[in-house]
Amino acid sequence: MALTGLAIYKLLPKTNCKECGQATCLAFAMQIAAGKAGLDTCPHVSAEARETLSAASEPPVALVRIGAGENALEIGNETVLFRHDKRFVHPTGIGIIVPDTLDDGVLAEQIGRVNRLSFDRLGQIHGVDLLAVRHESGDPERYVRAVRAAAVHTPLNLVLLCAEPGTAERALEAVGERKPLLHAAHAENLEAMVALARRYDLALAVRGRNLEELAELSGRAVQAGHKQLVLDSGARDVGRVLADQTQIRRLAVNKRFRPFGFPTICLAAGENAVLDAAVYIGKYAAVVLLETADPADLLPLITWRLNVYTDPQKPIAIEAKVYEVGNPGPEDPVFLTTNFSLTYFCVRGDVEAARVPAYILPVDTDGTSVLTAWAAGKMTPEKIGTFLESSGITKRVQHRRLIIPGGLAVLSGKLREVTGWEVLVGPRESAAIPAFLREYWSR
Amino acid sequence: MILIGERINGMFRDIREAIQERQSGPVAERARLQARAGAHYLDLSTGPAVDAGEQPAVMEWLVRVAQEATGLPCCLDSVNPEAIEAGLRVHRGKALINSTSADQERMDLLFPLAVRHGAAIIGLAMNQQGVPKDASDRLALAMELVANADAHGLPMEDLFVDPLVLPVNVAQDHAVEVLETIRQAKLLAAPPPRTVVGLSNISQRMIERSLINRTFLVMAMAAGLDAAILDVEDEALLDAAATANILLNREVYCDSFLKVFRKNIERRSQELEYRSQSSEF
C-alpha cells in the first residue's frame, strides 16, 4: 500500500524551495502519492523519510521461515483481519512442547507420540508442524542432550524454548543447520540473542512484558539488523492474548506499524489449553505451542485450523470416491451427486434420515454444485460413466440402478445409453429422499 | 451513505416566507418530512434574502425549530461565519459546518471553530480563483484542506471534501473530473477524509432532474462518495441509493432490500422522535 499524501507531506522538509519542480511541498507530496514523482527529486529530504517511504512498499506482515529446506514452515504475509475479506494465507504452525527434564527413554517415547500426531482430513494428511524443547532443568548439558535427541527422533521443525544465550548457543552448535525458531529474546538478553539468530540465520521470537515493550524490543532487533522475527506479547491469559493478537494484527495491517509487522507466537497451557489454542488459531496466531500430545486434543485443533485457513472464494470439495451410509450391502441404493461439500453433506444428511443403508457417489466437479457443474459441462454422462467404473461401485452392488438428482433429469436417457445402468430420477431436493426411497426403492 | 436533506433553504419560496414572518410551522413541517424520508442531517440555509446582520439570529432560529421538530443534527449552510457560530451555539449533537473553501483565511477561521464545537466540516475544493477544471487541481486544493485540518487537530473523518458539482448543461466536462476527485480523495490521508457533493446542482435548470440526479449519485457512490446534500423526498433517488448500497456490498442483500432500507429509516426516525420528546427542549 502506498503512503497517503498527508503522510508523505509530513516527511518532507516543508521548505517550499521549488527545487523539485513543484510550487510547494504539499503539491510535491500529492505528486508522489499519485505515483507521478519520486522522492529523489527533493534534495533536502532526510534519510528517515527515505526509510519510511521504502518501508511502505513492503507487505504488512513479513514472511518468516522456521526450519531449513523444503520442509520449512512459512508463516506471516497476512493481509486481512477477517478471512471473508480475502483469505488467511499461511496456516498456524502447531507445536508440542517437551521439557528437558524427562529421562532419555521417556523423552524419546514422547517425541514418538508427537510424530504420530497426523490425521486424515478430506483425503489429506495433516499433522503438527513443530517440536519445542523447553529448558526447565537449569542444566545446560541436559538441555543440549534433549535438543540433540529431538533432532534425531523427529523430522518436525524445532523450537528452542531457551532464553539463556549461552545454553542456546551450545544447542545451536548441535542443531543450527535445522534452523529452529529461537524463543525468546527479551529486554535483558536481546543483543546476545539477536547476535545468535544472525549468526545462524534463523527466526527469533521476541517477548515483551506487554505490547509497548514488545514494540520497543522488536524495533531494537530490527535496528540490530535482524528481520526474521516472531512476536510474543508475553500474555498467557486467553483474554489478554486475544486483545494483544488483535492489536498486533490491526496495527500491522491498518496502520502499517512496522514493529508489529511480524507473525506471532502463542503458548496455550493449563486446563483449557485446547479451547485457548482454538481462539489463537482463529485470531491471527502464526504459531501455537501446546503441552499436550493427546490425539483427542490435537484432532479438533487441526480440523479447526484447516477450516479457518480454507480459501472462502474457492468451494470446498470432498474426495470423489464411494461413501457408505450405514452398512450397505450389494442390493442397496446408489446416489449420484457432486463433490461440493455442501451438496454432499446435504445428500448424506438426508440419506441418513431415511434410515436406509446406501452408497453415495460424488462425482469430481471441482467442488461445484449440481446445477453449476451441469451448466459448466462438468457433469456429463461420459464423465459419470467413467466414474462408475473407476470408483469400484460396480463390484460392490449387484444391481445396476443409479439414483440421480432431480435437477439432472434431462441427463437420464443419455446416461442410460452410455453406462448401461438403469437411471432413476430422484427428487429435486435431497430433503425428499426419504419419501422417494419409501415409494420407489424396493429390494 | 450519509443523506443530508437540502430543502430548508431560503432559496425556496415557502422557506423564505416562513423566515420573513418567523413562522416556525412550514420549517418544522419540512424538517419532519425530510426526517421521515430518511435524512441523517438537515441542511439549513437562510438564503441570500436575509441581511448579513440578521443571518446569525435567523440561523439560530432555524436550528431550534428543526431540532425541536426532529432531533436530527443540522448542516449549517452559510458563507457567514457569524451565522455558523450562532447556529453551533444552540445546536445539540454533532453539527456539520457547510462550509470552508481552501482559502487560507477561511480555513484559519473555520477549522478552529469546528474543533471547538466538536463539529464536522465540509471543505470546498476551490479558492478565490474559482472552481478548478480538472481532478488534479481539485485534489491539490483538497490536499490543502487535509493538511490544514490535520494541523488544526480536526479528525480526518470529520472533514468532508466537496469536489464541487456543476450543472451538466453548462459545465458538462466537470462531472467526470468530480468522479475522479472522489476516487482519488482516498489517497490523501489515512484514514481518508470523507467526500460530499451538493447533488442537485448537477441538474440545475435542466429537464429530467430526478433522473440526472440519481444517475450521478449512483456513479459517485461507485467512485466512493460518502455523503450527499440532496432531495431526500425524491423516492426514486433513495431507491437508487439503496440499490447502490447493495451493489457496493455495503449492506447484506435480501429480496426485500428496498423495504429494509425504508424500515431502517422508519425505525431511526421513531427513535429520534422518542429522543426529542424525552429531551429538555
Coordinates of C-alpha atoms in Angstrom, one line a residue, chain A:
Chain A
M1 CA 0.0 0.0 0.0
A2 CA 1.3 3.4 -0.9
L3 CA 1.6 6.2 1.6
T4 CA -1.1 8.9 1.6
G5 CA -0.5 12.4 0.5
L6 CA -0.6 13.7 4.1
A7 CA 1.8 11.0 5.4
I8 CA 4.3 12.0 2.6
Y9 CA 3.8 15.7 3.3
K10 CA 4.8 15.1 6.9
L11 CA 8.1 13.5 5.8
L12 CA 9.0 16.5 3.6
P13 CA 11.2 19.4 4.8
K14 CA 8.4 22.0 4.2
T15 CA 10.8 24.5 2.7
N16 CA 8.7 25.1 -0.4
C17 CA 12.0 25.7 -2.2
K18 CA 10.6 24.6 -5.6
E19 CA 13.8 22.7 -6.4
C20 CA 11.7 19.6 -7.1
G21 CA 9.8 21.4 -9.8
Q22 CA 6.6 21.8 -7.8
A23 CA 5.3 25.0 -6.4
T24 CA 5.0 23.7 -2.8
C25 CA 6.0 20.7 -0.7
L26 CA 2.3 19.9 -0.5
A27 CA 1.9 19.8 -4.2
F28 CA 5.1 17.6 -4.4
A29 CA 3.5 15.2 -1.8
M30 CA 0.4 14.9 -4.0
Q31 CA 2.6 14.0 -7.0
I32 CA 4.3 11.3 -5.1
A33 CA 1.0 9.9 -3.7
A34 CA -0.3 9.7 -7.2
G35 CA 2.8 8.0 -8.4
K36 CA 3.8 10.8 -10.7
A37 CA 7.0 11.8 -8.9
G38 CA 9.8 10.1 -6.9
L39 CA 11.3 11.3 -3.7
D40 CA 14.7 11.6 -5.4
T41 CA 13.9 15.0 -6.9
C42 CA 13.8 16.6 -3.4
P43 CA 17.4 17.5 -2.4
H44 CA 16.5 18.2 1.2
V45 CA 14.7 15.0 2.3
S46 CA 16.1 13.2 5.3
A47 CA 17.3 9.6 5.5
E48 CA 14.5 8.8 7.9
A49 CA 11.9 9.9 5.3
R50 CA 13.5 7.7 2.6
E51 CA 13.4 4.7 5.0
T52 CA 9.7 5.3 5.9
L53 CA 8.8 5.7 2.3
S54 CA 10.5 2.4 1.2
A55 CA 9.0 0.5 4.1
A56 CA 5.6 1.5 2.8
S57 CA 6.0 -0.8 -0.2
E58 CA 6.8 -3.9 2.0
P59 CA 4.0 -6.3 2.9
P60 CA 2.2 -5.5 6.2
V61 CA 3.3 -8.8 7.9
A62 CA 6.7 -10.1 7.0
L63 CA 7.2 -13.7 5.7
V64 CA 9.2 -15.8 8.2
R65 CA 10.6 -19.3 7.8
I66 CA 11.2 -21.8 10.6
G67 CA 13.3 -24.8 9.6
A68 CA 15.5 -25.5 6.6
G69 CA 14.9 -26.6 3.0
E70 CA 11.6 -27.7 1.5
N71 CA 10.0 -28.7 4.8
A72 CA 10.5 -25.3 6.3
L73 CA 7.3 -23.8 7.9
E74 CA 6.3 -20.5 6.3
I75 CA 4.4 -18.0 8.4
G76 CA 3.3 -14.4 8.1
N77 CA 2.4 -12.5 4.9
E78 CA -1.1 -12.0 6.2
T79 CA -3.1 -9.0 4.8
V80 CA -6.6 -9.1 6.4
L81 CA -8.4 -9.1 9.8
F82 CA -11.3 -11.2 8.6
R83 CA -11.0 -14.3 6.3
H84 CA -14.1 -13.3 4.3
D85 CA -12.3 -10.1 3.2
K86 CA -9.8 -12.2 1.2
R87 CA -8.3 -15.2 2.9
F88 CA -5.8 -16.2 5.6
V89 CA -2.6 -17.2 3.9
H90 CA -0.3 -19.4 6.0
P91 CA -2.0 -21.9 8.4
T92 CA -1.0 -21.6 12.0
G93 CA 2.0 -23.8 12.8
I94 CA 1.0 -26.1 15.7
G95 CA 3.8 -27.3 18.0
I96 CA 4.1 -29.6 21.0
I97 CA 6.4 -28.7 24.0
V98 CA 8.6 -31.3 25.6
P99 CA 10.6 -30.4 28.7
D100 CA 14.3 -31.3 29.0
T101 CA 13.6 -32.8 32.5
L102 CA 12.4 -36.1 31.0
D103 CA 14.6 -39.1 31.2
D104 CA 16.1 -40.1 27.8
G105 CA 13.8 -43.0 27.3
V106 CA 10.6 -41.1 28.3
L107 CA 11.7 -38.2 26.1
A108 CA 12.2 -40.4 23.0
E109 CA 8.8 -42.0 23.7
Q110 CA 7.1 -38.6 24.0
I111 CA 8.7 -37.4 20.7
G112 CA 7.5 -40.6 19.0
R113 CA 4.0 -39.7 20.2
V114 CA 4.3 -36.3 18.7
N115 CA 5.5 -37.7 15.4
R116 CA 2.4 -39.9 15.2
L117 CA 0.0 -36.9 15.5
S118 CA -1.2 -36.9 12.0
F119 CA -4.7 -37.3 10.8
D120 CA -6.6 -37.9 7.5
R121 CA -8.9 -34.9 6.8
L122 CA -10.7 -34.7 3.5
G123 CA -8.3 -37.1 2.0
Q124 CA -5.1 -35.3 3.0
I125 CA -2.8 -35.9 5.9
H126 CA -2.5 -33.1 8.4
G127 CA -0.3 -33.1 11.5
V128 CA 1.6 -30.9 13.9
D129 CA 4.5 -28.9 12.5
L130 CA 6.8 -28.2 15.3
L131 CA 8.5 -29.8 18.3
A132 CA 9.5 -27.4 21.0
V133 CA 12.2 -28.3 23.6
R134 CA 11.8 -26.3 26.8
H135 CA 14.7 -25.6 29.1
E136 CA 13.4 -26.3 32.6
S137 CA 16.2 -28.3 34.2
G138 CA 18.6 -25.4 34.7
D139 CA 21.4 -27.7 33.5
P140 CA 22.8 -26.7 30.1
E141 CA 24.3 -30.2 29.5
R142 CA 20.9 -31.7 29.9
Y143 CA 19.2 -29.2 27.6
V144 CA 21.7 -29.8 24.8
R145 CA 21.2 -33.5 25.1
A146 CA 17.5 -33.1 24.9
V147 CA 17.8 -30.9 21.8
R148 CA 20.1 -33.4 20.2
A149 CA 17.6 -36.2 20.9
A150 CA 14.8 -34.2 19.5
A151 CA 16.8 -33.6 16.3
V152 CA 17.5 -37.3 15.9
H153 CA 14.0 -38.5 16.7
T154 CA 11.7 -36.1 14.8
P155 CA 11.5 -34.8 11.2
L156 CA 9.4 -31.9 12.5
N157 CA 10.8 -28.3 12.6
L158 CA 12.3 -27.4 16.0
V159 CA 11.7 -24.6 18.5
L160 CA 14.2 -23.9 21.2
L161 CA 12.5 -22.5 24.3
C162 CA 15.6 -21.3 26.0
A163 CA 16.2 -17.7 27.0
E164 CA 19.8 -18.2 28.2
P165 CA 22.1 -17.2 25.3
G166 CA 25.0 -19.4 26.5
T167 CA 22.9 -22.5 26.6
A168 CA 21.0 -21.6 23.4
E169 CA 24.4 -21.2 21.7
R170 CA 25.5 -24.7 22.7
A171 CA 22.2 -26.1 21.5
L172 CA 22.6 -24.3 18.2
E173 CA 26.1 -25.8 17.7
A174 CA 24.3 -29.1 17.6
V175 CA 21.1 -28.3 15.6
G176 CA 21.8 -24.9 14.0
E177 CA 21.6 -26.2 10.5
R178 CA 17.9 -27.3 11.2
K179 CA 17.2 -23.5 11.6
P180 CA 15.0 -23.8 14.7
L181 CA 12.9 -20.9 16.0
L182 CA 14.7 -19.4 18.9
H183 CA 12.4 -18.3 21.8
A184 CA 12.9 -15.8 23.2
A185 CA 14.8 -12.5 23.2
H186 CA 13.6 -10.3 26.0
A187 CA 14.7 -6.9 27.5
E188 CA 17.8 -8.4 29.2
N189 CA 19.2 -10.7 26.6
L190 CA 18.2 -9.1 23.4
E191 CA 21.6 -8.2 21.9
A192 CA 23.1 -11.6 22.6
M193 CA 20.0 -13.4 21.2
V194 CA 20.0 -11.2 18.1
A195 CA 23.7 -12.0 17.5
L196 CA 22.9 -15.7 17.8
A197 CA 20.0 -15.6 15.4
R198 CA 22.0 -13.6 12.9
R199 CA 25.0 -16.0 13.1
Y200 CA 22.8 -19.0 12.4
D201 CA 20.3 -17.0 10.1
L202 CA 17.2 -18.2 11.9
A203 CA 13.9 -16.9 13.1
L204 CA 14.0 -15.2 16.6
A205 CA 11.0 -14.8 18.8
V206 CA 10.9 -11.5 20.7
R207 CA 8.9 -11.4 24.0
G208 CA 7.8 -8.2 25.7
R209 CA 6.1 -7.9 29.1
N210 CA 3.3 -6.0 27.2
L211 CA 2.7 -4.5 23.8
E212 CA 4.6 -1.3 24.5
E213 CA 7.8 -3.2 25.5
L214 CA 7.3 -5.7 22.6
A215 CA 7.2 -2.8 20.1
E216 CA 10.4 -1.4 21.6
L217 CA 12.2 -4.7 21.5
S218 CA 11.1 -5.5 18.0
G219 CA 12.3 -2.1 16.9
R220 CA 15.7 -2.7 18.6
A221 CA 16.1 -6.2 17.0
V222 CA 15.4 -4.7 13.5
Q223 CA 17.9 -1.9 14.3
A224 CA 20.5 -4.5 15.1
G225 CA 20.0 -5.9 11.6
H226 CA 17.6 -8.9 12.2
K227 CA 14.3 -9.1 10.4
Q228 CA 13.3 -12.7 10.8
L229 CA 11.2 -12.1 13.9
V230 CA 8.2 -13.7 15.6
L231 CA 6.3 -11.7 18.2
D232 CA 5.2 -12.8 21.7
S233 CA 3.3 -10.2 23.7
G234 CA 4.1 -12.1 26.9
A235 CA 0.4 -12.6 27.7
R236 CA -0.7 -16.1 28.7
D237 CA -4.3 -15.5 29.8
V238 CA -6.6 -16.1 26.9
G239 CA -8.5 -12.8 27.2
R240 CA -5.2 -10.8 27.2
V241 CA -3.8 -12.8 24.4
L242 CA -6.9 -12.2 22.3
A243 CA -6.6 -8.5 22.8
D244 CA -2.9 -8.4 22.1
Q245 CA -3.2 -10.6 19.0
T246 CA -5.9 -8.3 17.7
Q247 CA -3.9 -5.1 18.3
I248 CA -0.8 -6.5 16.7
R249 CA -2.6 -7.6 13.5
R250 CA -4.6 -4.4 13.3
L251 CA -1.7 -2.1 13.8
A252 CA 0.4 -4.0 11.3
V253 CA -2.3 -4.1 8.6
N254 CA -4.3 -0.9 9.1
K255 CA -1.6 1.4 10.5
R256 CA 1.5 -0.1 8.9
F257 CA 3.1 -0.1 12.3
R258 CA 6.4 -1.6 11.4
P259 CA 7.4 -3.0 14.8
F260 CA 4.3 -5.3 14.7
G261 CA 4.8 -6.3 11.1
F262 CA 5.8 -9.9 12.0
P263 CA 4.0 -13.2 12.7
T264 CA 3.1 -14.0 16.3
I265 CA 3.6 -17.0 18.7
C266 CA 1.1 -18.0 21.4
L267 CA 1.5 -20.6 24.2
A268 CA -1.5 -22.5 25.4
A269 CA -1.2 -24.4 28.7
G270 CA -3.4 -25.4 31.6
E271 CA -6.9 -26.7 32.0
N272 CA -8.4 -25.1 28.9
A273 CA -5.4 -25.3 26.7
V274 CA -7.3 -26.7 23.7
L275 CA -10.0 -24.1 23.8
D276 CA -7.4 -21.3 24.3
A277 CA -5.4 -22.7 21.3
A278 CA -8.6 -22.7 19.2
V279 CA -9.0 -19.0 20.0
Y280 CA -5.4 -18.3 19.0
I281 CA -5.8 -20.2 15.7
G282 CA -8.9 -18.2 14.9
K283 CA -7.3 -14.9 15.9
Y284 CA -4.1 -14.5 14.0
A285 CA -1.5 -16.7 15.8
A286 CA 1.2 -17.9 13.3
V287 CA 2.5 -20.4 15.8
V288 CA 0.7 -22.1 18.7
L289 CA 2.5 -24.3 21.2
L290 CA 0.8 -26.8 23.5
E291 CA 2.0 -29.2 26.2
T292 CA -0.5 -32.0 25.4
A293 CA 0.3 -34.7 22.8
D294 CA -3.1 -36.4 23.2
P295 CA -4.6 -37.1 19.7
A296 CA -8.0 -36.3 21.1
D297 CA -6.7 -32.8 21.9
L298 CA -5.0 -32.2 18.6
L299 CA -7.6 -33.6 16.1
P300 CA -10.1 -30.8 16.8
L301 CA -7.4 -28.1 16.6
I302 CA -6.0 -29.5 13.3
T303 CA -9.6 -29.7 11.9
W304 CA -10.3 -26.1 13.0
R305 CA -7.1 -24.8 11.5
L306 CA -8.0 -26.5 8.2
N307 CA -11.4 -24.8 8.3
V308 CA -10.2 -21.3 9.2
Y309 CA -7.5 -21.3 6.6
T310 CA -9.5 -22.6 3.6
D311 CA -9.9 -20.0 0.9
P312 CA -13.5 -18.7 1.2
Q313 CA -13.6 -17.9 -2.5
K314 CA -13.0 -21.5 -3.5
P315 CA -15.7 -24.0 -3.0
I316 CA -14.8 -26.8 -0.6
A317 CA -14.5 -30.1 -2.3
I318 CA -14.5 -33.6 -0.9
E319 CA -12.7 -36.6 -2.3
A320 CA -14.5 -38.3 -5.2
K321 CA -15.0 -41.9 -4.0
V322 CA -17.7 -44.3 -2.8
Y323 CA -19.1 -43.2 0.6
E324 CA -21.2 -45.6 2.7
V325 CA -24.1 -44.6 4.8
G326 CA -25.0 -47.3 7.4
N327 CA -23.7 -50.6 6.4
P328 CA -24.9 -51.1 2.9
G329 CA -25.0 -54.4 1.1
P330 CA -25.0 -55.4 -2.6
E331 CA -28.7 -54.6 -3.0
D332 CA -28.7 -51.2 -1.5
P333 CA -29.3 -47.9 -3.4
V334 CA -26.6 -45.8 -5.1
F335 CA -27.0 -42.0 -5.1
L336 CA -25.1 -39.8 -7.6
T337 CA -24.2 -36.3 -6.6
T338 CA -21.2 -33.8 -6.8
N339 CA -18.2 -33.4 -4.6
F340 CA -19.1 -29.8 -3.5
S341 CA -19.0 -30.4 0.3
L342 CA -22.3 -28.5 0.9
T343 CA -24.1 -30.6 -1.7
Y344 CA -22.6 -33.9 -0.5
F345 CA -23.4 -33.3 3.2
C346 CA -27.0 -32.3 2.3
V347 CA -27.4 -35.6 0.5
R348 CA -25.7 -37.5 3.2
G349 CA -27.8 -36.0 6.0
D350 CA -31.0 -36.8 4.2
V351 CA -30.0 -40.3 3.2
E352 CA -29.1 -40.9 6.9
A353 CA -32.5 -39.5 7.9
A354 CA -34.1 -42.1 5.6
R355 CA -32.5 -44.8 7.8
V356 CA -31.7 -46.9 4.7
P357 CA -28.2 -48.2 4.2
A358 CA -26.9 -46.7 0.9
Y359 CA -23.9 -45.6 -1.2
I360 CA -23.2 -42.0 -2.2
L361 CA -21.1 -41.3 -5.3
P362 CA -19.9 -37.7 -5.5
V363 CA -18.5 -37.0 -9.0
D364 CA -15.4 -34.7 -9.0
T365 CA -16.9 -31.4 -10.3
D366 CA -14.1 -29.3 -8.8
G367 CA -16.3 -28.7 -5.8
T368 CA -19.2 -27.1 -7.7
S369 CA -22.9 -27.8 -7.0
V370 CA -25.1 -30.0 -9.2
L371 CA -26.6 -27.3 -11.4
T372 CA -23.4 -25.3 -11.5
A373 CA -21.5 -28.4 -12.6
W374 CA -24.1 -29.3 -15.2
A375 CA -24.1 -25.8 -16.6
A376 CA -20.3 -25.8 -16.8
G377 CA -20.2 -29.2 -18.5
K378 CA -18.6 -30.9 -15.5
M379 CA -21.4 -33.4 -15.1
T380 CA -21.6 -35.2 -18.5
P381 CA -22.9 -38.8 -19.0
E382 CA -19.4 -39.8 -20.2
K383 CA -17.8 -38.4 -17.0
I384 CA -20.3 -40.2 -14.8
G385 CA -19.8 -43.4 -16.7
T386 CA -16.0 -43.3 -16.2
F387 CA -16.6 -42.6 -12.5
L388 CA -18.9 -45.5 -12.1
E389 CA -16.1 -47.8 -13.4
S390 CA -13.2 -46.2 -11.6
S391 CA -14.9 -45.8 -8.2
G392 CA -15.3 -49.6 -7.9
I393 CA -19.1 -49.3 -7.2
T394 CA -19.7 -52.0 -9.9
K395 CA -18.0 -54.6 -7.7
R396 CA -19.9 -53.6 -4.5
V397 CA -23.5 -53.8 -5.8
Q398 CA -25.2 -56.5 -7.7
H399 CA -28.0 -54.3 -9.2
R400 CA -27.4 -51.6 -11.8
R401 CA -29.7 -48.8 -10.7
L402 CA -28.4 -45.3 -10.2
I403 CA -30.4 -42.5 -8.5
I404 CA -29.6 -39.1 -10.0
P405 CA -30.6 -35.6 -8.7
G406 CA -34.0 -34.5 -10.0
G407 CA -32.3 -31.3 -11.3
L408 CA -30.4 -33.5 -13.8
A409 CA -33.5 -35.4 -15.1
V410 CA -32.5 -34.2 -18.6
L411 CA -29.4 -36.4 -18.5
S412 CA -31.2 -39.7 -17.7
G413 CA -31.7 -41.0 -21.3
K414 CA -28.1 -40.4 -22.4
L415 CA -26.8 -41.7 -19.1
R416 CA -28.6 -45.0 -19.6
E417 CA -27.2 -45.3 -23.1
V418 CA -23.6 -44.5 -22.0
T419 CA -23.5 -46.6 -18.8
G420 CA -26.0 -49.3 -19.3
W421 CA -27.3 -48.6 -15.8
E422 CA -31.0 -48.1 -15.2
V423 CA -31.4 -44.4 -14.2
L424 CA -33.9 -43.4 -11.5
V425 CA -34.6 -39.7 -11.4
G426 CA -34.7 -38.8 -7.8
P427 CA -36.3 -35.7 -6.2
R428 CA -35.1 -32.2 -7.0
E429 CA -34.4 -31.6 -3.3
S430 CA -32.5 -34.1 -1.2
A431 CA -34.9 -33.5 1.7
A432 CA -37.4 -35.6 -0.3
I433 CA -35.0 -38.6 -0.4
P434 CA -36.7 -40.5 2.5
A435 CA -40.1 -40.3 0.8
F436 CA -38.6 -41.2 -2.5
L437 CA -37.0 -44.3 -1.1
R438 CA -40.2 -45.5 0.5
E439 CA -42.1 -45.1 -2.7
Y440 CA -39.6 -46.2 -5.4
W441 CA -36.9 -48.4 -3.9
S442 CA -37.7 -52.0 -3.2
R443 CA -35.2 -54.8 -2.8

